[in-house]
Short mmCIF file of N, CA and C and ligand atoms in Angstrom, two decimals:
data_model
loop_
_atom_site.label_atom_id
_atom_site.label_comp_id
_atom_site.label_asym_id
_atom_site.label_seq_id
_atom_site.Cartn_x
_atom_site.Cartn_y
_atom_site.Cartn_z
N MET G 1 7.81 -16.46 -13.90
CA MET G 1 7.40 -15.06 -13.80
C MET G 1 6.24 -14.96 -12.79
N PRO G 2 6.41 -14.30 -11.65
CA PRO G 2 5.31 -14.30 -10.69
C PRO G 2 4.12 -13.46 -11.19
N LYS G 3 2.93 -13.94 -10.90
CA LYS G 3 1.71 -13.19 -11.28
C LYS G 3 1.35 -12.32 -10.09
N ILE G 4 1.30 -11.03 -10.32
CA ILE G 4 1.02 -10.09 -9.26
C ILE G 4 -0.34 -9.44 -9.47
N GLY G 5 -1.27 -9.70 -8.57
CA GLY G 5 -2.57 -9.09 -8.66
C GLY G 5 -2.53 -7.63 -8.21
N ILE G 6 -3.30 -6.78 -8.88
CA ILE G 6 -3.44 -5.39 -8.42
C ILE G 6 -4.93 -5.18 -8.21
N LEU G 7 -5.28 -4.81 -6.96
CA LEU G 7 -6.69 -4.59 -6.65
C LEU G 7 -7.15 -3.42 -7.55
N ALA G 8 -8.07 -3.72 -8.47
CA ALA G 8 -8.38 -2.73 -9.54
C ALA G 8 -9.80 -2.22 -9.37
N LEU G 9 -10.16 -1.76 -8.23
CA LEU G 9 -11.48 -1.22 -7.98
C LEU G 9 -11.53 0.30 -8.15
N GLN G 10 -10.43 0.95 -7.79
CA GLN G 10 -10.32 2.39 -7.85
C GLN G 10 -8.86 2.77 -7.57
N GLY G 11 -8.39 3.90 -8.08
CA GLY G 11 -7.08 4.39 -7.72
C GLY G 11 -6.02 4.16 -8.74
N ALA G 12 -4.72 4.22 -8.30
CA ALA G 12 -3.55 4.23 -9.19
C ALA G 12 -3.20 2.83 -9.62
N VAL G 13 -4.03 2.20 -10.39
CA VAL G 13 -3.87 0.80 -10.79
C VAL G 13 -2.86 0.69 -11.96
N ARG G 14 -3.07 1.53 -12.98
CA ARG G 14 -2.26 1.41 -14.26
C ARG G 14 -0.76 1.63 -13.95
N GLU G 15 -0.48 2.60 -13.06
CA GLU G 15 0.95 2.91 -12.78
C GLU G 15 1.66 1.75 -12.11
N HIS G 16 0.97 1.03 -11.23
CA HIS G 16 1.56 -0.19 -10.63
C HIS G 16 1.77 -1.23 -11.67
N ALA G 17 0.77 -1.42 -12.58
CA ALA G 17 0.90 -2.43 -13.59
C ALA G 17 2.11 -2.17 -14.46
N GLN G 18 2.30 -0.90 -14.78
CA GLN G 18 3.45 -0.55 -15.63
C GLN G 18 4.76 -0.83 -14.93
N ALA G 19 4.86 -0.48 -13.65
CA ALA G 19 6.09 -0.74 -12.87
C ALA G 19 6.39 -2.22 -12.86
N LEU G 20 5.35 -3.04 -12.62
CA LEU G 20 5.57 -4.50 -12.54
C LEU G 20 5.97 -5.05 -13.92
N ALA G 21 5.31 -4.56 -14.97
CA ALA G 21 5.65 -5.03 -16.33
C ALA G 21 7.11 -4.66 -16.65
N ASP G 22 7.50 -3.47 -16.25
CA ASP G 22 8.89 -3.01 -16.51
C ASP G 22 9.89 -3.91 -15.82
N LEU G 23 9.49 -4.55 -14.73
CA LEU G 23 10.41 -5.45 -13.99
C LEU G 23 10.28 -6.89 -14.44
N GLY G 24 9.44 -7.13 -15.44
CA GLY G 24 9.29 -8.49 -15.95
C GLY G 24 8.31 -9.38 -15.18
N ALA G 25 7.55 -8.78 -14.25
CA ALA G 25 6.51 -9.53 -13.57
C ALA G 25 5.25 -9.48 -14.40
N ASP G 26 4.27 -10.30 -14.02
CA ASP G 26 3.06 -10.42 -14.84
C ASP G 26 1.89 -9.81 -14.05
N PRO G 27 1.48 -8.57 -14.32
CA PRO G 27 0.39 -7.95 -13.51
C PRO G 27 -0.95 -8.44 -13.97
N LEU G 28 -1.87 -8.55 -12.99
CA LEU G 28 -3.25 -9.02 -13.29
C LEU G 28 -4.22 -8.13 -12.47
N ASP G 29 -5.16 -7.48 -13.13
CA ASP G 29 -6.16 -6.71 -12.43
C ASP G 29 -7.08 -7.63 -11.62
N VAL G 30 -7.27 -7.32 -10.34
CA VAL G 30 -8.18 -8.15 -9.50
C VAL G 30 -9.43 -7.36 -9.30
N ARG G 31 -10.56 -7.89 -9.85
CA ARG G 31 -11.85 -7.20 -9.76
C ARG G 31 -12.91 -8.07 -9.13
N VAL G 32 -12.74 -9.38 -9.27
CA VAL G 32 -13.74 -10.32 -8.73
C VAL G 32 -12.93 -11.44 -7.97
N PRO G 33 -13.63 -12.11 -7.02
CA PRO G 33 -12.91 -13.10 -6.22
C PRO G 33 -12.15 -14.10 -7.04
N GLY G 34 -12.71 -14.56 -8.19
CA GLY G 34 -12.03 -15.57 -8.97
C GLY G 34 -10.67 -15.15 -9.50
N ASP G 35 -10.45 -13.84 -9.62
CA ASP G 35 -9.17 -13.36 -10.10
C ASP G 35 -8.05 -13.67 -9.12
N LEU G 36 -8.41 -13.79 -7.86
CA LEU G 36 -7.36 -13.99 -6.79
C LEU G 36 -6.68 -15.34 -6.87
N ALA G 37 -7.40 -16.33 -7.36
CA ALA G 37 -6.86 -17.69 -7.36
C ALA G 37 -5.50 -17.76 -8.07
N ALA G 38 -5.34 -16.93 -9.09
CA ALA G 38 -4.14 -17.05 -9.93
C ALA G 38 -2.94 -16.23 -9.45
N VAL G 39 -3.10 -15.46 -8.40
CA VAL G 39 -2.03 -14.51 -8.06
C VAL G 39 -1.09 -15.03 -6.94
N ASP G 40 0.21 -14.67 -7.09
CA ASP G 40 1.21 -15.05 -6.13
C ASP G 40 1.44 -13.94 -5.11
N ALA G 41 0.91 -12.79 -5.36
CA ALA G 41 1.07 -11.61 -4.47
C ALA G 41 0.07 -10.60 -4.90
N LEU G 42 -0.14 -9.60 -4.06
CA LEU G 42 -1.19 -8.57 -4.34
C LEU G 42 -0.66 -7.19 -4.02
N ILE G 43 -1.06 -6.19 -4.87
CA ILE G 43 -0.80 -4.81 -4.55
C ILE G 43 -2.17 -4.14 -4.30
N ILE G 44 -2.29 -3.38 -3.20
CA ILE G 44 -3.44 -2.58 -2.97
C ILE G 44 -3.01 -1.13 -3.17
N PRO G 45 -3.54 -0.48 -4.23
CA PRO G 45 -3.01 0.84 -4.66
C PRO G 45 -3.52 2.00 -3.80
N GLY G 46 -2.99 3.17 -4.06
CA GLY G 46 -3.55 4.39 -3.51
C GLY G 46 -4.81 4.78 -4.25
N GLY G 47 -5.56 5.65 -3.63
CA GLY G 47 -6.85 6.08 -4.13
C GLY G 47 -7.59 6.65 -2.95
N GLU G 48 -8.81 6.22 -2.74
CA GLU G 48 -9.59 6.69 -1.59
C GLU G 48 -9.99 5.41 -0.81
N SER G 49 -9.45 5.31 0.40
CA SER G 49 -9.66 4.07 1.15
C SER G 49 -11.14 3.85 1.48
N THR G 50 -11.89 4.94 1.66
CA THR G 50 -13.34 4.83 1.93
C THR G 50 -14.03 4.18 0.76
N THR G 51 -13.71 4.67 -0.43
CA THR G 51 -14.33 4.12 -1.66
C THR G 51 -13.91 2.69 -1.90
N ILE G 52 -12.63 2.42 -1.78
CA ILE G 52 -12.12 1.05 -2.00
C ILE G 52 -12.78 0.09 -1.00
N SER G 53 -12.89 0.54 0.25
CA SER G 53 -13.51 -0.31 1.27
C SER G 53 -14.96 -0.67 0.87
N MET G 54 -15.69 0.33 0.38
CA MET G 54 -17.06 0.07 -0.03
C MET G 54 -17.12 -0.89 -1.22
N LEU G 55 -16.20 -0.65 -2.19
CA LEU G 55 -16.21 -1.50 -3.40
C LEU G 55 -15.75 -2.91 -3.11
N LEU G 56 -14.90 -3.08 -2.07
CA LEU G 56 -14.48 -4.43 -1.68
C LEU G 56 -15.69 -5.28 -1.32
N ASP G 57 -16.65 -4.64 -0.63
CA ASP G 57 -17.87 -5.37 -0.24
C ASP G 57 -18.74 -5.62 -1.46
N SER G 58 -18.97 -4.57 -2.28
CA SER G 58 -19.88 -4.80 -3.41
C SER G 58 -19.30 -5.79 -4.42
N ALA G 59 -17.96 -5.88 -4.52
CA ALA G 59 -17.37 -6.82 -5.43
C ALA G 59 -17.27 -8.24 -4.82
N GLY G 60 -17.61 -8.36 -3.54
CA GLY G 60 -17.49 -9.65 -2.84
C GLY G 60 -16.06 -10.04 -2.64
N LEU G 61 -15.14 -9.08 -2.63
CA LEU G 61 -13.73 -9.39 -2.53
C LEU G 61 -13.16 -9.39 -1.12
N ARG G 62 -13.90 -8.83 -0.15
CA ARG G 62 -13.30 -8.62 1.17
C ARG G 62 -12.94 -10.01 1.79
N GLU G 63 -13.85 -10.92 1.80
CA GLU G 63 -13.60 -12.22 2.43
C GLU G 63 -12.48 -12.99 1.72
N ALA G 64 -12.55 -12.92 0.38
CA ALA G 64 -11.56 -13.68 -0.39
C ALA G 64 -10.15 -13.14 -0.15
N ILE G 65 -10.04 -11.84 -0.08
CA ILE G 65 -8.71 -11.25 0.18
C ILE G 65 -8.26 -11.55 1.59
N ALA G 66 -9.20 -11.43 2.57
CA ALA G 66 -8.87 -11.69 3.96
C ALA G 66 -8.35 -13.13 4.13
N GLU G 67 -8.95 -14.02 3.39
CA GLU G 67 -8.53 -15.41 3.50
C GLU G 67 -7.12 -15.61 2.96
N ARG G 68 -6.81 -15.00 1.79
CA ARG G 68 -5.47 -15.15 1.21
C ARG G 68 -4.43 -14.47 2.14
N LEU G 69 -4.82 -13.32 2.73
CA LEU G 69 -3.88 -12.61 3.62
C LEU G 69 -3.61 -13.52 4.85
N GLY G 70 -4.66 -14.16 5.31
CA GLY G 70 -4.50 -15.10 6.46
C GLY G 70 -3.55 -16.22 6.15
N ASP G 71 -3.49 -16.60 4.89
CA ASP G 71 -2.54 -17.68 4.49
C ASP G 71 -1.17 -17.16 4.15
N GLY G 72 -0.90 -15.85 4.38
CA GLY G 72 0.43 -15.30 4.19
C GLY G 72 0.71 -14.79 2.80
N LEU G 73 -0.33 -14.40 2.04
CA LEU G 73 -0.09 -13.83 0.70
C LEU G 73 0.75 -12.54 0.83
N PRO G 74 1.84 -12.45 0.07
CA PRO G 74 2.62 -11.24 0.09
C PRO G 74 1.78 -10.07 -0.46
N VAL G 75 1.78 -8.95 0.25
CA VAL G 75 0.93 -7.84 -0.19
C VAL G 75 1.67 -6.51 0.01
N PHE G 76 1.46 -5.59 -0.94
CA PHE G 76 2.10 -4.27 -0.86
C PHE G 76 0.98 -3.24 -0.95
N GLY G 77 0.79 -2.45 0.08
CA GLY G 77 -0.24 -1.43 0.14
C GLY G 77 0.38 -0.09 0.09
N THR G 78 -0.08 0.76 -0.83
CA THR G 78 0.46 2.11 -0.99
C THR G 78 -0.61 3.14 -0.65
N CYS G 79 -0.36 4.01 0.25
CA CYS G 79 -1.22 5.12 0.65
C CYS G 79 -2.60 4.60 1.07
N ALA G 80 -3.62 4.71 0.29
CA ALA G 80 -4.91 4.15 0.69
C ALA G 80 -4.76 2.65 0.98
N GLY G 81 -3.86 2.01 0.21
CA GLY G 81 -3.59 0.58 0.45
C GLY G 81 -3.01 0.32 1.83
N MET G 82 -2.19 1.26 2.32
CA MET G 82 -1.64 1.13 3.67
C MET G 82 -2.78 1.23 4.69
N ILE G 83 -3.70 2.13 4.45
CA ILE G 83 -4.83 2.31 5.35
C ILE G 83 -5.67 1.00 5.41
N LEU G 84 -5.87 0.41 4.21
CA LEU G 84 -6.70 -0.77 4.11
C LEU G 84 -6.04 -2.02 4.73
N LEU G 85 -4.72 -1.97 4.98
CA LEU G 85 -4.05 -3.09 5.57
C LEU G 85 -3.79 -2.90 7.09
N ALA G 86 -4.04 -1.70 7.60
CA ALA G 86 -3.71 -1.36 8.99
C ALA G 86 -4.66 -2.04 9.99
N THR G 87 -4.19 -2.08 11.22
CA THR G 87 -5.00 -2.61 12.30
C THR G 87 -6.05 -1.60 12.81
N GLU G 88 -5.57 -0.31 12.96
CA GLU G 88 -6.51 0.73 13.42
C GLU G 88 -6.47 1.90 12.42
N VAL G 89 -7.60 2.52 12.19
CA VAL G 89 -7.72 3.67 11.34
C VAL G 89 -8.45 4.78 12.11
N VAL G 90 -7.79 5.92 12.20
CA VAL G 90 -8.42 7.07 12.82
C VAL G 90 -8.80 8.06 11.74
N ASP G 91 -9.93 8.73 11.94
CA ASP G 91 -10.46 9.71 10.94
C ASP G 91 -10.93 9.03 9.64
N GLY G 92 -11.32 7.77 9.78
CA GLY G 92 -11.97 7.11 8.64
C GLY G 92 -13.45 7.39 8.66
N ARG G 93 -14.16 6.86 7.63
CA ARG G 93 -15.61 6.89 7.70
C ARG G 93 -16.05 5.77 8.63
N PRO G 94 -17.14 5.95 9.36
CA PRO G 94 -17.54 4.96 10.32
C PRO G 94 -17.74 3.57 9.69
N ASP G 95 -18.11 3.53 8.44
CA ASP G 95 -18.39 2.23 7.82
C ASP G 95 -17.16 1.65 7.07
N GLN G 96 -16.04 2.37 7.14
CA GLN G 96 -14.89 1.85 6.42
C GLN G 96 -14.16 0.78 7.24
N ARG G 97 -13.68 -0.25 6.59
CA ARG G 97 -13.02 -1.34 7.31
C ARG G 97 -11.69 -1.71 6.67
N SER G 98 -10.78 -2.16 7.53
CA SER G 98 -9.45 -2.54 7.05
C SER G 98 -9.16 -3.99 7.40
N PHE G 99 -8.13 -4.56 6.79
CA PHE G 99 -7.83 -5.98 6.94
C PHE G 99 -7.09 -6.32 8.21
N GLY G 100 -6.43 -5.34 8.84
CA GLY G 100 -5.67 -5.66 10.04
C GLY G 100 -4.52 -6.63 9.76
N ALA G 101 -3.87 -6.43 8.61
CA ALA G 101 -2.82 -7.38 8.23
C ALA G 101 -1.44 -6.96 8.77
N ILE G 102 -1.31 -5.72 9.15
CA ILE G 102 -0.06 -5.22 9.74
C ILE G 102 -0.37 -4.40 10.98
N ASP G 103 0.43 -4.58 12.03
CA ASP G 103 0.12 -4.06 13.35
C ASP G 103 0.47 -2.56 13.45
N ILE G 104 -0.24 -1.76 12.71
CA ILE G 104 -0.01 -0.31 12.79
C ILE G 104 -1.37 0.41 12.95
N GLY G 105 -1.27 1.58 13.57
CA GLY G 105 -2.45 2.47 13.64
C GLY G 105 -2.15 3.69 12.79
N VAL G 106 -3.09 4.03 11.93
CA VAL G 106 -2.88 5.17 10.99
C VAL G 106 -3.96 6.21 11.15
N ARG G 107 -3.62 7.45 10.86
CA ARG G 107 -4.62 8.52 10.81
C ARG G 107 -4.71 9.01 9.36
N ARG G 108 -5.88 9.00 8.80
CA ARG G 108 -6.05 9.40 7.40
C ARG G 108 -5.72 10.85 7.20
N ASN G 109 -5.20 11.18 6.05
CA ASN G 109 -5.01 12.57 5.60
C ASN G 109 -4.25 13.44 6.58
N ALA G 110 -3.35 12.86 7.35
CA ALA G 110 -2.74 13.57 8.41
C ALA G 110 -1.26 13.80 8.26
N PHE G 111 -0.66 13.20 7.20
CA PHE G 111 0.81 13.37 7.06
C PHE G 111 1.13 14.72 6.42
N GLY G 112 2.03 15.48 7.03
CA GLY G 112 2.40 16.75 6.48
C GLY G 112 1.16 17.65 6.33
N ARG G 113 0.48 17.86 7.43
CA ARG G 113 -0.82 18.55 7.44
C ARG G 113 -0.81 19.91 6.69
N GLN G 114 0.36 20.55 6.76
CA GLN G 114 0.44 21.90 6.20
C GLN G 114 0.30 21.92 4.69
N VAL G 115 0.66 20.80 4.02
CA VAL G 115 0.50 20.70 2.57
C VAL G 115 -0.16 19.38 2.23
N ASP G 116 -1.06 19.36 1.23
CA ASP G 116 -1.72 18.14 0.87
C ASP G 116 -0.78 17.14 0.20
N SER G 117 0.12 17.66 -0.63
CA SER G 117 0.99 16.80 -1.42
C SER G 117 2.39 17.36 -1.46
N PHE G 118 3.40 16.48 -1.41
CA PHE G 118 4.76 16.93 -1.50
C PHE G 118 5.62 15.75 -1.95
N GLU G 119 6.84 16.06 -2.37
CA GLU G 119 7.79 15.04 -2.78
C GLU G 119 9.04 15.20 -1.91
N THR G 120 9.61 14.08 -1.50
CA THR G 120 10.82 14.16 -0.72
C THR G 120 11.73 12.96 -0.98
N ASP G 121 13.02 13.10 -0.76
CA ASP G 121 13.96 12.00 -0.97
C ASP G 121 14.11 11.20 0.28
N LEU G 122 13.90 9.90 0.15
CA LEU G 122 13.97 9.01 1.36
C LEU G 122 15.16 8.10 1.35
N ALA G 123 15.76 7.93 2.53
CA ALA G 123 16.75 6.86 2.73
C ALA G 123 15.94 5.64 3.16
N ILE G 124 16.05 4.54 2.43
CA ILE G 124 15.26 3.38 2.72
C ILE G 124 16.20 2.20 3.07
N THR G 125 15.95 1.60 4.23
CA THR G 125 16.75 0.46 4.66
C THR G 125 16.61 -0.66 3.65
N GLY G 126 17.75 -1.19 3.17
CA GLY G 126 17.69 -2.29 2.20
C GLY G 126 17.79 -1.86 0.75
N LEU G 127 17.67 -0.56 0.51
CA LEU G 127 17.83 -0.08 -0.90
C LEU G 127 19.18 0.58 -1.04
N VAL G 128 19.93 0.15 -2.05
CA VAL G 128 21.23 0.74 -2.27
C VAL G 128 21.14 1.89 -3.28
N GLY G 129 22.08 2.75 -3.27
CA GLY G 129 22.15 3.81 -4.28
C GLY G 129 21.49 5.09 -3.76
N GLU G 130 20.98 5.80 -4.77
CA GLU G 130 20.41 7.13 -4.54
C GLU G 130 19.24 7.07 -3.56
N PRO G 131 18.94 8.17 -2.85
CA PRO G 131 17.69 8.21 -2.06
C PRO G 131 16.48 8.01 -2.97
N PHE G 132 15.37 7.55 -2.41
CA PHE G 132 14.19 7.25 -3.19
C PHE G 132 13.28 8.47 -3.28
N PRO G 133 12.87 8.88 -4.49
CA PRO G 133 11.97 10.02 -4.62
C PRO G 133 10.53 9.59 -4.24
N ALA G 134 10.02 10.09 -3.12
CA ALA G 134 8.75 9.64 -2.65
C ALA G 134 7.70 10.73 -2.80
N VAL G 135 6.57 10.38 -3.44
CA VAL G 135 5.48 11.30 -3.69
C VAL G 135 4.36 11.03 -2.65
N PHE G 136 4.07 12.05 -1.87
CA PHE G 136 3.00 11.92 -0.83
C PHE G 136 1.78 12.70 -1.29
N ILE G 137 0.61 12.04 -1.27
CA ILE G 137 -0.66 12.70 -1.68
C ILE G 137 -1.68 12.40 -0.63
N ARG G 138 -2.07 13.44 0.15
CA ARG G 138 -3.04 13.24 1.23
C ARG G 138 -2.74 11.92 1.98
N ALA G 139 -1.53 11.84 2.46
CA ALA G 139 -1.02 10.57 2.96
C ALA G 139 -1.44 10.30 4.38
N PRO G 140 -1.53 9.05 4.78
CA PRO G 140 -1.82 8.70 6.18
C PRO G 140 -0.57 8.81 7.00
N VAL G 141 -0.70 9.17 8.28
CA VAL G 141 0.42 9.16 9.19
C VAL G 141 0.32 7.88 10.04
N VAL G 142 1.47 7.24 10.32
CA VAL G 142 1.49 6.06 11.17
C VAL G 142 1.65 6.55 12.59
N GLU G 143 0.60 6.40 13.39
CA GLU G 143 0.68 6.91 14.78
C GLU G 143 1.13 5.87 15.76
N ARG G 144 1.06 4.58 15.36
CA ARG G 144 1.51 3.53 16.21
C ARG G 144 2.06 2.39 15.35
N ALA G 145 3.18 1.86 15.73
CA ALA G 145 3.75 0.67 15.03
C ALA G 145 4.05 -0.37 16.11
N GLY G 146 3.50 -1.55 15.98
CA GLY G 146 3.68 -2.62 16.96
C GLY G 146 5.11 -3.16 16.97
N PRO G 147 5.45 -3.96 17.97
CA PRO G 147 6.84 -4.41 18.15
C PRO G 147 7.35 -5.29 17.00
N ASP G 148 6.44 -5.92 16.24
CA ASP G 148 6.91 -6.83 15.19
C ASP G 148 7.03 -6.09 13.85
N VAL G 149 6.76 -4.78 13.86
CA VAL G 149 6.80 -4.02 12.60
C VAL G 149 8.19 -3.38 12.37
N GLU G 150 8.78 -3.68 11.22
CA GLU G 150 10.06 -3.07 10.86
C GLU G 150 9.76 -1.69 10.21
N ILE G 151 10.47 -0.68 10.66
CA ILE G 151 10.29 0.62 10.00
C ILE G 151 11.48 0.85 9.04
N LEU G 152 11.14 0.90 7.76
CA LEU G 152 12.22 0.93 6.73
C LEU G 152 12.55 2.32 6.29
N ALA G 153 11.66 3.33 6.57
CA ALA G 153 11.96 4.69 6.21
C ALA G 153 11.09 5.62 7.07
N THR G 154 11.62 6.79 7.35
CA THR G 154 10.87 7.79 8.13
C THR G 154 11.02 9.16 7.44
N VAL G 155 10.01 10.05 7.74
CA VAL G 155 10.15 11.46 7.38
C VAL G 155 9.83 12.20 8.71
N ASP G 156 10.74 13.05 9.12
CA ASP G 156 10.59 13.76 10.39
C ASP G 156 10.23 12.79 11.53
N ASP G 157 10.92 11.70 11.56
CA ASP G 157 10.72 10.67 12.61
C ASP G 157 9.41 9.91 12.53
N GLU G 158 8.59 10.18 11.53
CA GLU G 158 7.33 9.46 11.33
C GLU G 158 7.61 8.26 10.40
N PRO G 159 7.16 7.05 10.73
CA PRO G 159 7.36 5.95 9.83
C PRO G 159 6.52 6.14 8.52
N VAL G 160 7.15 5.92 7.37
CA VAL G 160 6.40 6.02 6.08
C VAL G 160 6.54 4.77 5.25
N LEU G 161 7.42 3.84 5.69
CA LEU G 161 7.48 2.55 4.96
C LEU G 161 7.72 1.49 6.05
N CYS G 162 6.80 0.52 6.12
CA CYS G 162 6.82 -0.47 7.19
C CYS G 162 6.63 -1.85 6.63
N ARG G 163 7.16 -2.84 7.33
CA ARG G 163 7.01 -4.22 6.87
C ARG G 163 6.79 -5.11 8.08
N GLN G 164 5.90 -6.06 7.93
CA GLN G 164 5.70 -7.09 8.93
C GLN G 164 5.53 -8.38 8.17
N GLY G 165 6.52 -9.25 8.18
CA GLY G 165 6.46 -10.51 7.41
C GLY G 165 6.16 -10.21 5.95
N PRO G 166 5.14 -10.80 5.39
CA PRO G 166 4.86 -10.59 3.97
C PRO G 166 4.09 -9.32 3.62
N VAL G 167 3.87 -8.47 4.61
CA VAL G 167 3.08 -7.25 4.39
C VAL G 167 3.99 -6.02 4.35
N LEU G 168 3.98 -5.32 3.22
CA LEU G 168 4.78 -4.10 3.04
C LEU G 168 3.84 -2.97 2.83
N VAL G 169 3.99 -1.87 3.53
CA VAL G 169 3.10 -0.68 3.32
C VAL G 169 3.89 0.60 3.21
N ALA G 170 3.47 1.46 2.32
CA ALA G 170 4.09 2.79 2.13
C ALA G 170 3.00 3.85 2.24
N ALA G 171 3.34 4.93 2.94
CA ALA G 171 2.39 6.05 3.04
C ALA G 171 2.39 6.85 1.73
N PHE G 172 3.42 6.61 0.88
CA PHE G 172 3.58 7.41 -0.34
C PHE G 172 3.25 6.55 -1.56
N HIS G 173 3.54 7.11 -2.74
CA HIS G 173 3.19 6.48 -4.03
C HIS G 173 4.44 6.09 -4.83
N PRO G 174 5.03 4.90 -4.56
CA PRO G 174 6.25 4.53 -5.32
C PRO G 174 6.01 4.32 -6.79
N GLU G 175 4.77 4.13 -7.16
CA GLU G 175 4.47 3.87 -8.60
C GLU G 175 4.45 5.14 -9.41
N LEU G 176 4.53 6.32 -8.73
CA LEU G 176 4.42 7.58 -9.47
C LEU G 176 5.76 8.22 -9.72
N SER G 177 6.84 7.70 -9.17
CA SER G 177 8.10 8.43 -9.31
C SER G 177 9.01 7.83 -10.36
N GLY G 178 8.63 6.71 -11.00
CA GLY G 178 9.45 6.13 -12.03
C GLY G 178 10.66 5.37 -11.51
N ASP G 179 10.78 5.24 -10.19
CA ASP G 179 11.85 4.48 -9.56
C ASP G 179 11.31 3.11 -9.21
N LEU G 180 11.89 2.07 -9.74
CA LEU G 180 11.31 0.70 -9.61
C LEU G 180 11.80 -0.04 -8.41
N ARG G 181 12.71 0.56 -7.60
CA ARG G 181 13.38 -0.22 -6.59
C ARG G 181 12.44 -0.78 -5.48
N LEU G 182 11.38 -0.08 -5.18
CA LEU G 182 10.51 -0.62 -4.12
C LEU G 182 9.68 -1.76 -4.64
N HIS G 183 9.24 -1.66 -5.87
CA HIS G 183 8.53 -2.79 -6.48
C HIS G 183 9.47 -4.01 -6.56
N GLN G 184 10.72 -3.71 -6.84
CA GLN G 184 11.74 -4.77 -6.97
C GLN G 184 11.92 -5.44 -5.59
N LEU G 185 12.00 -4.61 -4.54
CA LEU G 185 12.12 -5.11 -3.15
C LEU G 185 10.97 -6.05 -2.82
N PHE G 186 9.73 -5.60 -3.21
CA PHE G 186 8.58 -6.40 -2.94
C PHE G 186 8.63 -7.74 -3.70
N LEU G 187 8.97 -7.66 -4.99
CA LEU G 187 9.06 -8.88 -5.79
C LEU G 187 10.13 -9.83 -5.24
N GLY G 188 11.20 -9.24 -4.75
CA GLY G 188 12.30 -10.05 -4.19
C GLY G 188 11.86 -10.88 -2.97
N GLY G 189 10.79 -10.41 -2.26
CA GLY G 189 10.36 -11.11 -1.06
C GLY G 189 9.27 -12.17 -1.34
N ILE G 190 8.94 -12.37 -2.61
CA ILE G 190 7.85 -13.33 -2.91
C ILE G 190 8.37 -14.79 -2.97
N1 LIG J 201 -6.49 10.19 1.60
C1 LIG J 201 -6.70 8.93 0.96
C2 LIG J 201 -7.48 7.99 1.86
O1 LIG J 201 -7.78 8.28 2.94
C3 LIG J 201 -5.39 8.27 0.58
C4 LIG J 201 -4.73 9.11 -0.49
C5 LIG J 201 -3.95 8.31 -1.45
O2 LIG J 201 -4.07 7.10 -1.59
N2 LIG J 201 -3.16 9.04 -2.18
O3 LIG J 201 -7.79 6.90 1.47
#
């Protein structure tokens, strides 16, 4: 049973833990560097990327996570988690920092500018069956995706689910819709 860490500093932690438990994986809250040693993969949840960035430093977790990411740790970032894994962030706070683990440029709070939150059905490459119900909450827009980035789903031609090697990122919240297929896809790649 793979042990999946969930960065538990702020945001939608419980919902990811429930999805993982429902799939038979073993979720572990990551709050201090020592927690990382035991995990086979990591989820960085949605929340507020500015706050999570600040808490990464006060918890002493930034270096420890960067090191595991450098060694190819599988990671799934959702919404704020996508921002924290991106190479470039526009409209962030000047002191916010990201891991640069996937070659994308994102703009915070810019997806579907006309509404803060919405739900839509997505066709996702590699998922069979029904479209995926995707919940967007003050979501980042992907303004640039590098040549090695696979785009697995789009909304109005904007990428909303991307993968580069062991790094999977979603602009939306798959843990909120009760559909476990994206967590399953992530676990399948570990
Ligand atoms: N707007 C948030 C941010 O910039 C992300 C929102 C979310 O994770 N639902 O971090």
